[in-house]
Amino acid sequence: MEERKPKLSIRNLQKQFGDNTILRGVDIDVYSQEVIVIIGPSGSGKSTLLRCINGLESINGGEVYIDDCKIEYTPSALQQVRQRIGMVFQSYNLFPHLTVIENLLLAPMKVQKRAKSEVLPQARELLEQVGLLDKADSYPAQLSGGQQQRVAIARSLVMNPEVLLFDEVTSALDPERVRDVLDVMKDLASRGTTMLIVTHEMGFGRDVGDRIIFMDQGVIVEQGPPEVVFGNPQEERTRQFLRNAM
Ligand code: ADP
Ligand code: MG
């Protein structure tokens, strides 16, 4: 069998804010087409981890590799990093003065210098994929939160990232809008998208995750297949967290 190499490799990642140590040496290998779900209490460093991976925060130690190539988080390299590693946030941050389709076209044309004639069909296909092709000419304010979040996901995808990071993308949504967004992510998983997902949606995580990582206080406490982490957690701290979360 061919040796499988990780798409994304996080090695001994450390992060401090002042005297406050947030990440205490985190190691994660993400393989191509794998879906990793990260759970853990508020304040455990989940968002900081994702933000460090795509260079929104500087790191204080450790390395991140993509395809065996060490990421240099220099200002000039950052733009390249963020094209390869996309991120979707809780707050979708669409450009309010642009239509949905214009939101999708902007970065591919400005940053990637791609021709409109090439991007437009892909952007329309992605809108179709997230169920919003009929909203192509609407403005963000005319859409529900869940619809805006689905546009934000399509906007990340149109850059053709190799890995997508999701940070609690359903947390700000009305409960009845959450399902549509989770369904889009489930569909991405079934299409083989490589994803690192931070979520409070335990049922979804169990469903869609190939591997579950439980973080607390800046370290990985436990990781494994969903049946084990959710069904038969090995660590008391995990059991305690899941009792309160489910
Ligand atoms: P989680 O996403 O798991 O809730 P975070 O990564 O947001 O956790 O936060 C982890 C810790 O880092 C928290 O104690 C938080 O207060 C702290 N923190 C996060 N961002 C900053 C920042 N920009 N400056 C100082 N402290 C921060
Ligand atoms: Mg967070």
CSV table of C-alpha atoms and ligand atoms in Angstrom, one decimal:
chain,number,residue,atom,x,y,z
A,1,MET,CA,0.0,0.0,0.0
A,2,GLU,CA,1.1,3.5,-0.8
A,3,GLU,CA,2.3,5.4,2.3
A,4,ARG,CA,-0.2,8.0,3.3
A,5,LYS,CA,1.2,11.4,4.2
A,6,PRO,CA,-0.8,14.0,6.1
A,7,LYS,CA,-2.2,16.9,4.1
A,8,LEU,CA,-1.8,19.1,7.2
A,9,SER,CA,0.5,18.4,10.1
A,10,ILE,CA,0.5,20.4,13.3
A,11,ARG,CA,3.6,19.8,15.5
A,12,ASN,CA,4.0,20.9,19.1
A,13,LEU,CA,2.0,24.1,18.5
A,14,GLN,CA,2.3,26.6,21.3
A,15,LYS,CA,0.6,29.9,21.8
A,16,GLN,CA,0.7,32.5,24.5
A,17,PHE,CA,-1.1,35.7,25.0
A,18,GLY,CA,1.1,37.6,27.4
A,19,ASP,CA,1.7,35.5,30.4
A,20,ASN,CA,-1.3,33.3,29.5
A,21,THR,CA,-0.4,30.0,27.9
A,22,ILE,CA,-3.2,29.0,25.6
A,23,LEU,CA,-1.8,26.1,23.5
A,24,ARG,CA,0.6,23.8,25.3
A,25,GLY,CA,2.0,21.7,22.5
A,26,VAL,CA,-0.7,20.5,20.1
A,27,ASP,CA,-0.1,17.8,17.6
A,28,ILE,CA,-2.6,16.9,14.9
A,29,ASP,CA,-2.2,15.1,11.5
A,30,VAL,CA,-5.0,15.7,9.1
A,31,TYR,CA,-5.1,13.4,6.1
A,32,SER,CA,-6.6,14.2,2.7
A,33,GLN,CA,-10.4,13.9,2.7
A,34,GLU,CA,-10.4,13.4,6.5
A,35,VAL,CA,-12.9,15.2,8.7
A,36,ILE,CA,-11.6,16.0,12.1
A,37,VAL,CA,-14.1,17.4,14.7
A,38,ILE,CA,-12.7,19.3,17.7
A,39,ILE,CA,-14.8,19.6,20.8
A,40,GLY,CA,-14.0,21.0,24.2
A,41,PRO,CA,-15.1,23.6,26.8
A,42,SER,CA,-15.2,27.3,26.1
A,43,GLY,CA,-11.8,28.8,26.6
A,44,SER,CA,-9.9,25.6,25.9
A,45,GLY,CA,-8.1,27.1,22.9
A,46,LYS,CA,-10.1,25.7,20.0
A,47,SER,CA,-10.5,29.0,18.1
A,48,THR,CA,-6.9,30.0,18.9
A,49,LEU,CA,-5.7,26.7,17.4
A,50,LEU,CA,-7.6,27.3,14.1
A,51,ARG,CA,-6.5,31.0,14.0
A,52,CYS,CA,-2.9,29.9,14.4
A,53,ILE,CA,-3.1,27.4,11.7
A,54,ASN,CA,-4.2,29.9,9.0
A,55,GLY,CA,-2.0,32.7,10.4
A,56,LEU,CA,-4.6,34.9,12.0
A,57,GLU,CA,-2.5,34.6,15.1
A,58,SER,CA,1.3,34.3,15.4
A,59,ILE,CA,2.6,31.2,17.0
A,60,ASN,CA,5.1,31.0,19.8
A,61,GLY,CA,6.4,27.5,19.1
A,62,GLY,CA,6.0,24.4,17.0
A,63,GLU,CA,5.4,24.0,13.3
A,64,VAL,CA,2.6,23.6,10.8
A,65,TYR,CA,3.2,21.7,7.5
A,66,ILE,CA,1.0,21.4,4.5
A,67,ASP,CA,2.0,18.6,2.2
A,68,ASP,CA,5.3,18.2,4.0
A,69,CYS,CA,6.1,21.9,3.4
A,70,LYS,CA,6.6,24.0,6.5
A,71,ILE,CA,4.4,27.0,6.5
A,72,GLU,CA,6.3,30.3,7.1
A,73,TYR,CA,3.9,32.7,8.7
A,74,THR,CA,5.6,35.8,7.2
A,75,PRO,CA,3.4,38.6,5.9
A,76,SER,CA,4.3,37.8,2.3
A,77,ALA,CA,3.5,34.1,2.7
A,78,LEU,CA,0.2,34.6,4.6
A,79,GLN,CA,-1.9,35.3,1.5
A,80,GLN,CA,-0.7,32.1,0.0
A,81,VAL,CA,-1.4,30.2,3.2
A,82,ARG,CA,-4.9,31.5,3.4
A,83,GLN,CA,-5.6,30.4,-0.2
A,84,ARG,CA,-4.6,26.9,0.7
A,85,ILE,CA,-6.3,26.8,4.1
A,86,GLY,CA,-9.7,28.4,4.0
A,87,MET,CA,-11.6,29.4,7.2
A,88,VAL,CA,-15.3,29.9,8.0
A,89,PHE,CA,-16.2,31.8,11.1
A,90,GLN,CA,-19.2,32.1,13.4
A,91,SER,CA,-19.7,35.6,12.1
A,92,TYR,CA,-20.0,35.2,8.3
A,93,ASN,CA,-18.7,38.7,7.4
A,94,LEU,CA,-20.1,38.9,3.9
A,95,PHE,CA,-19.5,42.2,2.2
A,96,PRO,CA,-22.8,44.0,2.7
A,97,HIS,CA,-22.5,46.3,-0.3
A,98,LEU,CA,-21.9,43.3,-2.7
A,99,THR,CA,-24.5,40.8,-4.0
A,100,VAL,CA,-24.1,37.2,-3.2
A,101,ILE,CA,-22.4,36.3,-6.5
A,102,GLU,CA,-20.2,39.4,-6.2
A,103,ASN,CA,-19.1,38.2,-2.8
A,104,LEU,CA,-18.0,34.9,-4.3
A,105,LEU,CA,-16.2,36.5,-7.3
A,106,LEU,CA,-14.2,39.1,-5.4
A,107,ALA,CA,-11.3,37.1,-3.9
A,108,PRO,CA,-10.7,34.8,-6.8
A,109,MET,CA,-10.5,37.7,-9.2
A,110,LYS,CA,-8.6,40.2,-6.9
A,111,VAL,CA,-6.3,37.8,-5.0
A,112,GLN,CA,-6.0,34.8,-7.4
A,113,LYS,CA,-6.2,37.0,-10.6
A,114,ARG,CA,-8.6,34.6,-12.2
A,115,ALA,CA,-10.8,35.6,-15.1
A,116,LYS,CA,-14.4,36.3,-14.4
A,117,SER,CA,-15.4,34.0,-17.2
A,118,GLU,CA,-13.6,31.1,-15.4
A,119,VAL,CA,-14.8,31.9,-11.9
A,120,LEU,CA,-18.4,32.7,-12.6
A,121,PRO,CA,-19.5,29.2,-13.6
A,122,GLN,CA,-17.8,27.7,-10.6
A,123,ALA,CA,-19.4,30.3,-8.3
A,124,ARG,CA,-22.8,29.5,-9.7
A,125,GLU,CA,-22.2,25.8,-9.2
A,126,LEU,CA,-21.2,26.3,-5.6
A,127,LEU,CA,-24.3,28.4,-4.9
A,128,GLU,CA,-26.3,25.6,-6.4
A,129,GLN,CA,-24.5,23.2,-4.2
A,130,VAL,CA,-25.4,25.2,-1.0
A,131,GLY,CA,-29.0,25.6,-2.3
A,132,LEU,CA,-28.8,29.3,-2.9
A,133,LEU,CA,-28.4,29.8,-6.7
A,134,ASP,CA,-31.7,31.7,-6.7
A,135,LYS,CA,-30.2,34.3,-4.3
A,136,ALA,CA,-27.2,35.1,-6.5
A,137,ASP,CA,-28.3,38.7,-7.0
A,138,SER,CA,-29.6,39.3,-3.5
A,139,TYR,CA,-27.7,41.3,-0.9
A,140,PRO,CA,-26.6,39.7,2.3
A,141,ALA,CA,-29.0,41.7,4.4
A,142,GLN,CA,-31.9,40.1,2.4
A,143,LEU,CA,-30.8,36.7,3.5
A,144,SER,CA,-31.3,34.8,6.8
A,145,GLY,CA,-28.3,34.1,9.0
A,146,GLY,CA,-28.2,30.5,7.9
A,147,GLN,CA,-28.3,31.5,4.2
A,148,GLN,CA,-25.5,34.0,4.8
A,149,GLN,CA,-23.5,31.3,6.4
A,150,ARG,CA,-24.0,29.0,3.4
A,151,VAL,CA,-22.9,31.8,1.1
A,152,ALA,CA,-19.8,32.3,3.4
A,153,ILE,CA,-19.0,28.6,2.9
A,154,ALA,CA,-19.4,28.8,-0.8
A,155,ARG,CA,-17.2,31.9,-0.8
A,156,SER,CA,-14.4,29.9,0.9
A,157,LEU,CA,-14.8,27.0,-1.5
A,158,VAL,CA,-14.5,29.1,-4.6
A,159,MET,CA,-10.8,29.7,-3.7
A,160,ASN,CA,-10.2,25.9,-4.1
A,161,PRO,CA,-8.7,25.5,-0.6
A,162,GLU,CA,-6.9,22.3,0.2
A,163,VAL,CA,-8.2,22.3,3.8
A,164,LEU,CA,-11.2,24.1,5.3
A,165,LEU,CA,-11.4,25.2,8.9
A,166,PHE,CA,-14.8,25.8,10.5
A,167,ASP,CA,-15.1,27.6,13.8
A,168,GLU,CA,-18.5,27.1,15.4
A,169,VAL,CA,-20.2,28.2,12.2
A,170,THR,CA,-23.7,27.5,13.6
A,171,SER,CA,-23.4,29.0,17.0
A,172,ALA,CA,-24.9,32.4,16.1
A,173,LEU,CA,-27.8,30.9,14.1
A,174,ASP,CA,-31.4,30.5,15.1
A,175,PRO,CA,-32.0,26.8,15.9
A,176,GLU,CA,-34.2,26.3,12.8
A,177,ARG,CA,-31.4,27.5,10.5
A,178,VAL,CA,-28.7,25.3,12.0
A,179,ARG,CA,-29.7,22.1,10.2
A,180,ASP,CA,-29.3,23.7,6.7
A,181,VAL,CA,-25.8,24.7,7.4
A,182,LEU,CA,-24.9,21.3,8.9
A,183,ASP,CA,-26.3,19.6,5.9
A,184,VAL,CA,-24.1,21.6,3.6
A,185,MET,CA,-21.1,20.6,5.7
A,186,LYS,CA,-22.2,17.0,5.7
A,187,ASP,CA,-22.4,17.2,1.9
A,188,LEU,CA,-18.9,18.6,1.7
A,189,ALA,CA,-17.7,15.7,3.9
A,190,SER,CA,-19.3,13.2,1.5
A,191,ARG,CA,-17.5,14.9,-1.4
A,192,GLY,CA,-14.1,14.3,0.3
A,193,THR,CA,-13.4,17.8,1.5
A,194,THR,CA,-10.6,17.9,4.0
A,195,MET,CA,-12.0,19.7,7.1
A,196,LEU,CA,-11.1,20.6,10.6
A,197,ILE,CA,-14.4,21.5,12.4
A,198,VAL,CA,-14.8,23.1,15.8
A,199,THR,CA,-18.4,22.6,16.9
A,200,HIS,CA,-20.8,22.3,19.9
A,201,GLU,CA,-23.1,20.1,17.8
A,202,MET,CA,-22.2,16.8,19.3
A,203,GLY,CA,-24.7,14.7,17.2
A,204,PHE,CA,-23.4,16.3,14.0
A,205,GLY,CA,-19.8,15.7,15.1
A,206,ARG,CA,-20.5,12.1,15.8
A,207,ASP,CA,-22.1,11.7,12.4
A,208,VAL,CA,-19.6,13.5,10.2
A,209,GLY,CA,-16.3,13.2,12.1
A,210,ASP,CA,-13.8,10.5,11.0
A,211,ARG,CA,-11.9,11.4,14.2
A,212,ILE,CA,-12.9,13.4,17.3
A,213,ILE,CA,-10.4,15.5,19.3
A,214,PHE,CA,-11.3,16.6,22.8
A,215,MET,CA,-9.3,19.6,23.9
A,216,ASP,CA,-9.1,21.2,27.4
A,217,GLN,CA,-6.8,23.9,28.7
A,218,GLY,CA,-4.7,24.0,25.6
A,219,VAL,CA,-3.9,20.3,25.2
A,220,ILE,CA,-5.5,17.4,23.4
A,221,VAL,CA,-6.9,15.3,26.2
A,222,GLU,CA,-8.3,12.5,24.1
A,223,GLN,CA,-8.8,11.6,20.5
A,224,GLY,CA,-10.2,8.7,18.5
A,225,PRO,CA,-13.0,7.5,16.4
A,226,PRO,CA,-16.5,8.9,17.2
A,227,GLU,CA,-17.8,5.7,18.6
A,228,VAL,CA,-15.0,5.7,21.2
A,229,VAL,CA,-14.8,9.3,22.1
A,230,PHE,CA,-18.6,9.7,22.4
A,231,GLY,CA,-19.6,6.2,23.2
A,232,ASN,CA,-16.8,5.0,25.5
A,233,PRO,CA,-14.5,7.9,26.4
A,234,GLN,CA,-11.2,6.9,28.1
A,235,GLU,CA,-10.6,10.0,30.1
A,236,GLU,CA,-12.6,11.2,33.1
A,237,ARG,CA,-12.3,14.8,31.8
A,238,THR,CA,-13.9,13.8,28.5
A,239,ARG,CA,-16.8,12.0,30.3
A,240,GLN,CA,-17.4,15.0,32.4
A,241,PHE,CA,-17.5,17.4,29.4
A,242,LEU,CA,-19.8,15.1,27.5
A,243,ARG,CA,-22.2,14.7,30.4
A,244,ASN,CA,-22.7,18.4,30.5
A,245,ALA,CA,-22.8,18.9,26.7
A,246,MET,CA,-25.3,16.2,25.7
B,1,ADP,P1,-12.3,28.4,22.6
B,1,ADP,O1,-12.4,28.7,21.2
B,1,ADP,O2,-12.0,27.0,22.9
B,1,ADP,O3,-13.5,28.9,23.4
B,1,ADP,P2,-10.3,30.5,22.6
B,1,ADP,O4,-9.2,29.9,21.7
B,1,ADP,O5,-11.2,31.5,22.0
B,1,ADP,O6,-11.1,29.2,23.2
B,1,ADP,O7,-9.6,31.1,23.9
B,1,ADP,C1,-8.7,30.4,24.7
B,1,ADP,C2,-8.1,31.4,25.7
B,1,ADP,O8,-7.4,32.4,25.0
B,1,ADP,C3,-9.2,32.1,26.5
B,1,ADP,O9,-8.8,32.2,27.8
B,1,ADP,C4,-9.2,33.5,25.9
B,1,ADP,O10,-9.6,34.5,26.8
B,1,ADP,C5,-7.8,33.7,25.4
B,1,ADP,N1,-7.6,34.5,24.3
B,1,ADP,C6,-8.2,34.3,23.0
B,1,ADP,N2,-7.9,35.3,22.2
B,1,ADP,C7,-7.1,36.2,22.9
B,1,ADP,C8,-6.5,37.4,22.6
B,1,ADP,N3,-6.5,38.0,21.3
B,1,ADP,N4,-5.8,38.1,23.6
B,1,ADP,C9,-5.7,37.5,24.8
B,1,ADP,N5,-6.3,36.4,25.2
B,1,ADP,C10,-7.0,35.7,24.2
B,2,MG,MG,-14.0,29.5,20.1
